[in-house]
GROMACS .gro file of C-alpha atoms in nm:
model
  291
    1UNK     CA    1 -14.829   1.379   2.446
    2UNK     CA    2 -15.007   1.220   2.146
    3UNK     CA    3 -15.368   1.218   2.136
    4UNK     CA    4 -15.488   0.851   2.147
    5UNK     CA    5 -15.766   0.948   1.957
    6UNK     CA    6 -15.516   1.063   1.689
    7UNK     CA    7 -15.302   0.775   1.694
    8UNK     CA    8 -15.581   0.493   1.659
    9UNK     CA    9 -15.695   0.685   1.356
   10UNK     CA   10 -15.360   0.701   1.213
   11UNK     CA   11 -15.333   0.298   1.289
   12UNK     CA   12 -15.654   0.269   1.124
   13UNK     CA   13 -15.562   0.470   0.788
   14UNK     CA   14 -15.243   0.268   0.757
   15UNK     CA   15 -15.405  -0.077   0.793
   16UNK     CA   16 -15.641   0.068   0.527
   17UNK     CA   17 -15.371   0.144   0.296
   18UNK     CA   18 -15.193  -0.170   0.350
   19UNK     CA   19 -15.534  -0.371   0.257
   20UNK     CA   20 -15.550  -0.161  -0.059
   21UNK     CA   21 -15.206  -0.195  -0.157
   22UNK     CA   22 -15.139  -0.471  -0.463
   23UNK     CA   23 -15.023  -0.803  -0.337
   24UNK     CA   24 -14.679  -0.890  -0.348
   25UNK     CA   25 -14.568  -1.116  -0.670
   26UNK     CA   26 -14.596  -1.454  -0.588
   27UNK     CA   27 -14.268  -1.664  -0.650
   28UNK     CA   28 -14.345  -1.927  -0.901
   29UNK     CA   29 -14.232  -2.291  -0.855
   30UNK     CA   30 -14.044  -2.278  -1.207
   31UNK     CA   31 -13.957  -2.655  -1.195
   32UNK     CA   32 -14.311  -2.741  -1.167
   33UNK     CA   33 -14.369  -2.705  -1.530
   34UNK     CA   34 -14.202  -2.607  -1.897
   35UNK     CA   35 -14.474  -2.389  -1.968
   36UNK     CA   36 -14.666  -2.113  -1.782
   37UNK     CA   37 -14.960  -1.861  -1.833
   38UNK     CA   38 -14.895  -1.557  -1.704
   39UNK     CA   39 -15.182  -1.416  -1.473
   40UNK     CA   40 -15.144  -1.041  -1.422
   41UNK     CA   41 -15.403  -1.023  -1.148
   42UNK     CA   42 -15.205  -1.238  -0.896
   43UNK     CA   43 -14.949  -1.141  -1.034
   44UNK     CA   44 -14.811  -1.480  -1.088
   45UNK     CA   45 -14.740  -1.770  -1.346
   46UNK     CA   46 -14.981  -2.039  -1.362
   47UNK     CA   47 -14.824  -2.359  -1.467
   48UNK     CA   48 -14.953  -2.569  -1.773
   49UNK     CA   49 -14.943  -2.938  -1.709
   50UNK     CA   50 -14.984  -3.044  -2.051
   51UNK     CA   51 -14.879  -2.804  -2.357
   52UNK     CA   52 -15.139  -2.815  -2.670
   53UNK     CA   53 -14.884  -2.852  -2.917
   54UNK     CA   54 -14.806  -3.033  -3.257
   55UNK     CA   55 -14.519  -3.254  -3.293
   56UNK     CA   56 -14.243  -3.101  -3.508
   57UNK     CA   57 -14.234  -3.363  -3.782
   58UNK     CA   58 -14.596  -3.288  -3.852
   59UNK     CA   59 -14.539  -2.879  -3.952
   60UNK     CA   60 -14.499  -2.922  -4.315
   61UNK     CA   61 -14.417  -2.640  -4.598
   62UNK     CA   62 -14.245  -2.442  -4.354
   63UNK     CA   63 -13.911  -2.570  -4.353
   64UNK     CA   64 -13.704  -2.237  -4.407
   65UNK     CA   65 -13.931  -2.063  -4.087
   66UNK     CA   66 -13.858  -2.400  -3.910
   67UNK     CA   67 -13.500  -2.434  -3.933
   68UNK     CA   68 -13.462  -2.054  -3.891
   69UNK     CA   69 -13.692  -2.029  -3.539
   70UNK     CA   70 -13.512  -2.348  -3.409
   71UNK     CA   71 -13.138  -2.207  -3.461
   72UNK     CA   72 -13.245  -1.863  -3.300
   73UNK     CA   73 -13.428  -2.054  -3.015
   74UNK     CA   74 -13.111  -2.287  -2.948
   75UNK     CA   75 -12.869  -1.978  -2.952
   76UNK     CA   76 -13.112  -1.828  -2.683
   77UNK     CA   77 -13.100  -2.149  -2.486
   78UNK     CA   78 -12.705  -2.141  -2.491
   79UNK     CA   79 -12.714  -1.774  -2.375
   80UNK     CA   80 -12.587  -1.667  -2.733
   81UNK     CA   81 -12.717  -1.340  -2.886
   82UNK     CA   82 -13.089  -1.426  -3.015
   83UNK     CA   83 -13.345  -1.199  -3.160
   84UNK     CA   84 -13.723  -1.123  -3.095
   85UNK     CA   85 -13.943  -1.288  -3.340
   86UNK     CA   86 -14.231  -1.205  -3.527
   87UNK     CA   87 -14.410  -1.482  -3.693
   88UNK     CA   88 -14.646  -1.318  -3.954
   89UNK     CA   89 -14.902  -1.428  -4.262
   90UNK     CA   90 -15.159  -1.637  -4.365
   91UNK     CA   91 -15.396  -1.811  -4.126
   92UNK     CA   92 -15.376  -2.167  -4.010
   93UNK     CA   93 -15.017  -2.212  -4.153
   94UNK     CA   94 -14.867  -2.324  -3.825
   95UNK     CA   95 -14.718  -2.013  -3.655
   96UNK     CA   96 -14.820  -2.080  -3.324
   97UNK     CA   97 -14.780  -2.423  -3.353
   98UNK     CA   98 -14.387  -2.384  -3.463
   99UNK     CA   99 -14.338  -2.168  -3.156
  100UNK     CA  100 -14.443  -2.444  -2.920
  101UNK     CA  101 -14.282  -2.722  -3.132
  102UNK     CA  102 -13.937  -2.524  -3.111
  103UNK     CA  103 -13.932  -2.471  -2.745
  104UNK     CA  104 -14.026  -2.868  -2.680
  105UNK     CA  105 -13.750  -2.944  -2.941
  106UNK     CA  106 -13.472  -2.747  -2.809
  107UNK     CA  107 -13.541  -2.858  -2.447
  108UNK     CA  108 -13.557  -3.224  -2.576
  109UNK     CA  109 -13.212  -3.151  -2.741
  110UNK     CA  110 -13.065  -3.001  -2.426
  111UNK     CA  111 -13.194  -3.295  -2.217
  112UNK     CA  112 -13.032  -3.547  -2.479
  113UNK     CA  113 -12.700  -3.389  -2.475
  114UNK     CA  114 -12.685  -3.419  -2.097
  115UNK     CA  115 -12.795  -3.070  -1.983
  116UNK     CA  116 -13.157  -2.974  -1.820
  117UNK     CA  117 -13.485  -2.849  -2.014
  118UNK     CA  118 -13.369  -2.473  -1.897
  119UNK     CA  119 -13.615  -2.308  -2.129
  120UNK     CA  120 -13.950  -2.222  -2.007
  121UNK     CA  121 -14.225  -2.100  -2.252
  122UNK     CA  122 -14.457  -1.823  -2.079
  123UNK     CA  123 -14.779  -1.728  -2.291
  124UNK     CA  124 -14.920  -1.377  -2.242
  125UNK     CA  125 -15.269  -1.252  -2.377
  126UNK     CA  126 -15.290  -1.003  -2.614
  127UNK     CA  127 -15.494  -0.788  -2.369
  128UNK     CA  128 -15.220  -0.837  -2.079
  129UNK     CA  129 -14.935  -0.662  -2.297
  130UNK     CA  130 -14.937  -0.339  -2.066
  131UNK     CA  131 -14.824  -0.564  -1.743
  132UNK     CA  132 -14.518  -0.688  -1.936
  133UNK     CA  133 -14.304  -0.474  -1.749
  134UNK     CA  134 -14.428  -0.676  -1.418
  135UNK     CA  135 -14.359  -1.026  -1.591
  136UNK     CA  136 -14.013  -0.894  -1.685
  137UNK     CA  137 -13.945  -0.792  -1.311
  138UNK     CA  138 -14.073  -1.142  -1.188
  139UNK     CA  139 -13.823  -1.310  -1.447
  140UNK     CA  140 -13.573  -1.125  -1.418
  141UNK     CA  141 -13.234  -1.315  -1.260
  142UNK     CA  142 -13.390  -1.629  -1.287
  143UNK     CA  143 -13.159  -1.927  -1.361
  144UNK     CA  144 -13.397  -2.010  -1.634
  145UNK     CA  145 -13.434  -1.888  -1.963
  146UNK     CA  146 -13.799  -1.764  -2.099
  147UNK     CA  147 -13.951  -1.740  -2.410
  148UNK     CA  148 -14.239  -1.499  -2.388
  149UNK     CA  149 -14.534  -1.601  -2.629
  150UNK     CA  150 -14.810  -1.351  -2.757
  151UNK     CA  151 -15.028  -1.552  -3.001
  152UNK     CA  152 -15.240  -1.319  -3.261
  153UNK     CA  153 -15.095  -1.008  -3.165
  154UNK     CA  154 -15.212  -0.702  -3.311
  155UNK     CA  155 -15.344  -0.344  -3.222
  156UNK     CA  156 -15.671  -0.173  -3.330
  157UNK     CA  157 -15.749   0.216  -3.365
  158UNK     CA  158 -15.675   0.416  -3.019
  159UNK     CA  159 -15.496   0.130  -2.871
  160UNK     CA  160 -15.159   0.286  -2.726
  161UNK     CA  161 -15.057  -0.040  -2.551
  162UNK     CA  162 -14.815  -0.099  -2.789
  163UNK     CA  163 -14.607   0.130  -2.654
  164UNK     CA  164 -14.540  -0.103  -2.358
  165UNK     CA  165 -14.434  -0.347  -2.578
  166UNK     CA  166 -14.190  -0.124  -2.765
  167UNK     CA  167 -14.046  -0.023  -2.438
  168UNK     CA  168 -14.008  -0.382  -2.306
  169UNK     CA  169 -13.868  -0.510  -2.676
  170UNK     CA  170 -13.588  -0.256  -2.700
  171UNK     CA  171 -13.544   0.108  -2.547
  172UNK     CA  172 -13.650   0.083  -2.197
  173UNK     CA  173 -13.444   0.234  -1.905
  174UNK     CA  174 -13.378  -0.138  -1.797
  175UNK     CA  175 -13.426  -0.313  -2.131
  176UNK     CA  176 -13.534  -0.650  -2.178
  177UNK     CA  177 -13.356  -0.899  -1.930
  178UNK     CA  178 -13.102  -1.123  -2.107
  179UNK     CA  179 -13.288  -1.465  -1.983
  180UNK     CA  180 -13.605  -1.326  -2.197
  181UNK     CA  181 -13.670  -1.329  -2.561
  182UNK     CA  182 -14.030  -1.219  -2.710
  183UNK     CA  183 -14.211  -1.426  -2.997
  184UNK     CA  184 -14.528  -1.318  -3.134
  185UNK     CA  185 -14.757  -1.438  -3.416
  186UNK     CA  186 -14.972  -1.224  -3.635
  187UNK     CA  187 -15.175  -1.227  -3.924
  188UNK     CA  188 -15.037  -0.847  -3.993
  189UNK     CA  189 -14.676  -0.808  -4.061
  190UNK     CA  190 -14.676  -0.454  -3.903
  191UNK     CA  191 -14.897  -0.549  -3.627
  192UNK     CA  192 -15.162  -0.265  -3.730
  193UNK     CA  193 -15.443  -0.250  -3.983
  194UNK     CA  194 -15.359  -0.114  -4.311
  195UNK     CA  195 -15.632   0.125  -4.285
  196UNK     CA  196 -15.537   0.267  -3.941
  197UNK     CA  197 -15.165   0.338  -4.077
  198UNK     CA  198 -15.379   0.504  -4.404
  199UNK     CA  199 -15.553   0.705  -4.150
  200UNK     CA  200 -15.226   0.839  -3.984
  201UNK     CA  201 -15.094   0.929  -4.314
  202UNK     CA  202 -15.390   1.156  -4.460
  203UNK     CA  203 -15.459   1.321  -4.092
  204UNK     CA  204 -15.114   1.382  -3.933
  205UNK     CA  205 -14.938   1.697  -4.005
  206UNK     CA  206 -14.642   1.511  -4.075
  207UNK     CA  207 -14.765   1.175  -4.217
  208UNK     CA  208 -14.426   1.001  -4.246
  209UNK     CA  209 -14.371   1.066  -3.877
  210UNK     CA  210 -14.708   0.923  -3.743
  211UNK     CA  211 -14.668   0.625  -3.942
  212UNK     CA  212 -14.294   0.553  -3.854
  213UNK     CA  213 -14.387   0.558  -3.509
  214UNK     CA  214 -14.627   0.254  -3.516
  215UNK     CA  215 -14.431   0.087  -3.815
  216UNK     CA  216 -14.130   0.098  -3.560
  217UNK     CA  217 -14.302  -0.159  -3.340
  218UNK     CA  218 -14.251  -0.451  -3.626
  219UNK     CA  219 -13.897  -0.307  -3.634
  220UNK     CA  220 -13.834  -0.427  -3.238
  221UNK     CA  221 -13.811  -0.820  -3.368
  222UNK     CA  222 -13.530  -0.868  -3.519
  223UNK     CA  223 -13.654  -1.178  -3.694
  224UNK     CA  224 -13.954  -1.187  -3.933
  225UNK     CA  225 -14.049  -1.495  -4.055
  226UNK     CA  226 -14.339  -1.486  -4.347
  227UNK     CA  227 -14.600  -1.759  -4.383
  228UNK     CA  228 -14.792  -1.803  -4.704
  229UNK     CA  229 -15.066  -1.966  -4.828
  230UNK     CA  230 -14.972  -2.328  -4.913
  231UNK     CA  231 -15.001  -2.481  -5.292
  232UNK     CA  232 -15.213  -2.796  -5.330
  233UNK     CA  233 -14.928  -3.014  -5.325
  234UNK     CA  234 -14.806  -2.881  -4.996
  235UNK     CA  235 -15.162  -2.929  -4.870
  236UNK     CA  236 -15.167  -3.293  -4.981
  237UNK     CA  237 -14.846  -3.360  -4.811
  238UNK     CA  238 -14.963  -3.231  -4.477
  239UNK     CA  239 -15.275  -3.470  -4.502
  240UNK     CA  240 -15.045  -3.768  -4.604
  241UNK     CA  241 -14.813  -3.685  -4.326
  242UNK     CA  242 -15.120  -3.682  -4.069
  243UNK     CA  243 -15.227  -4.002  -4.204
  244UNK     CA  244 -14.881  -4.150  -4.161
  245UNK     CA  245 -14.835  -4.032  -3.842
  246UNK     CA  246 -15.162  -4.167  -3.704
  247UNK     CA  247 -15.163  -4.478  -3.907
  248UNK     CA  248 -15.483  -4.418  -4.098
  249UNK     CA  249 -15.499  -4.695  -4.377
  250UNK     CA  250 -15.722  -4.522  -4.617
  251UNK     CA  251 -15.617  -4.584  -4.956
  252UNK     CA  252 -15.394  -4.310  -5.144
  253UNK     CA  253 -15.626  -4.209  -5.405
  254UNK     CA  254 -15.943  -4.192  -5.209
  255UNK     CA  255 -15.772  -3.987  -4.930
  256UNK     CA  256 -15.653  -3.732  -5.171
  257UNK     CA  257 -15.995  -3.699  -5.339
  258UNK     CA  258 -16.172  -3.640  -4.989
  259UNK     CA  259 -15.912  -3.414  -4.879
  260UNK     CA  260 -15.929  -3.190  -5.203
  261UNK     CA  261 -16.300  -3.201  -5.170
  262UNK     CA  262 -16.287  -3.075  -4.816
  263UNK     CA  263 -16.050  -2.792  -4.899
  264UNK     CA  264 -16.282  -2.684  -5.183
  265UNK     CA  265 -16.559  -2.670  -4.954
  266UNK     CA  266 -16.352  -2.462  -4.677
  267UNK     CA  267 -16.215  -2.204  -4.979
  268UNK     CA  268 -15.860  -2.256  -4.851
  269UNK     CA  269 -15.566  -2.461  -4.800
  270UNK     CA  270 -15.362  -2.444  -4.482
  271UNK     CA  271 -15.209  -2.691  -4.208
  272UNK     CA  272 -15.522  -2.604  -4.010
  273UNK     CA  273 -15.770  -2.715  -4.277
  274UNK     CA  274 -15.541  -3.046  -4.331
  275UNK     CA  275 -15.592  -3.115  -3.979
  276UNK     CA  276 -15.944  -3.069  -3.960
  277UNK     CA  277 -15.992  -3.269  -4.244
  278UNK     CA  278 -15.793  -3.570  -4.099
  279UNK     CA  279 -15.996  -3.531  -3.766
  280UNK     CA  280 -16.323  -3.582  -3.941
  281UNK     CA  281 -16.206  -3.811  -4.184
  282UNK     CA  282 -16.066  -4.038  -3.871
  283UNK     CA  283 -16.419  -3.956  -3.695
  284UNK     CA  284 -16.620  -4.080  -3.957
  285UNK     CA  285 -16.396  -4.409  -3.988
  286UNK     CA  286 -16.456  -4.468  -3.595
  287UNK     CA  287 -16.070  -4.415  -3.553
  288UNK     CA  288 -15.887  -4.265  -3.260
  289UNK     CA  289 -15.596  -4.028  -3.351
  290UNK     CA  290 -15.346  -4.168  -3.085
  291UNK     CA  291 -14.958  -4.069  -3.152
   0.00000   0.00000   0.00000
């Protein structure tokens, strides 16, 4: 006969273990929004009611990258072969804006063609990369297709979380689900600081192999799109595009002169600088920037 005290102790231990167990993933209402933010503490997908995005028509000076990413995204939405994409290069040139605009554009095209907005944009923060396998498990098998997006992705010294990303992108035992593609933006083409790669060369017994393992992360992205600093003419075209879109009536010569002065004080020219100038210019004129 079992000892009642022993049974009671076992029940209390079982209850304690159940309380300590991680909660089961919550099933997200994927029809509630077109975009979500991954929360690994749930774990859950938090819907985004309004995505902070720039319209595709306002993205100037990146025509080749724009066309390539839209085509890749459209193929993915149509269940055709498509590549993970790394958008790398100069700051403020519209890398993250292009990802969000491509998502919206392809969904709009699908809807206009009589289909449904099947694409979902899921943002994952850099510090949550190690939880990617959980996210993959949550969306695997869904009827929707997911662009998992990480903005400003890079890895520092002694950071090994890039190995989780490598396994998910390509090479893990389960592999990347067919309904998931990964888009990332970074200022670094190889996602790792140059001095980190040089240090690997100088301290490793086999320098080539040490660097190869880290560089191989960027190789997991089949599509590399480079963004470079814009010329003065491209910068002015961005300013003019914003001005026309928002109905600013400033005389063209004055707008050009003020835009150039603004860029000079900032020490750079980019889409971000152009947008910041237009905001400042409109604010000083007492105008609202309404689409």
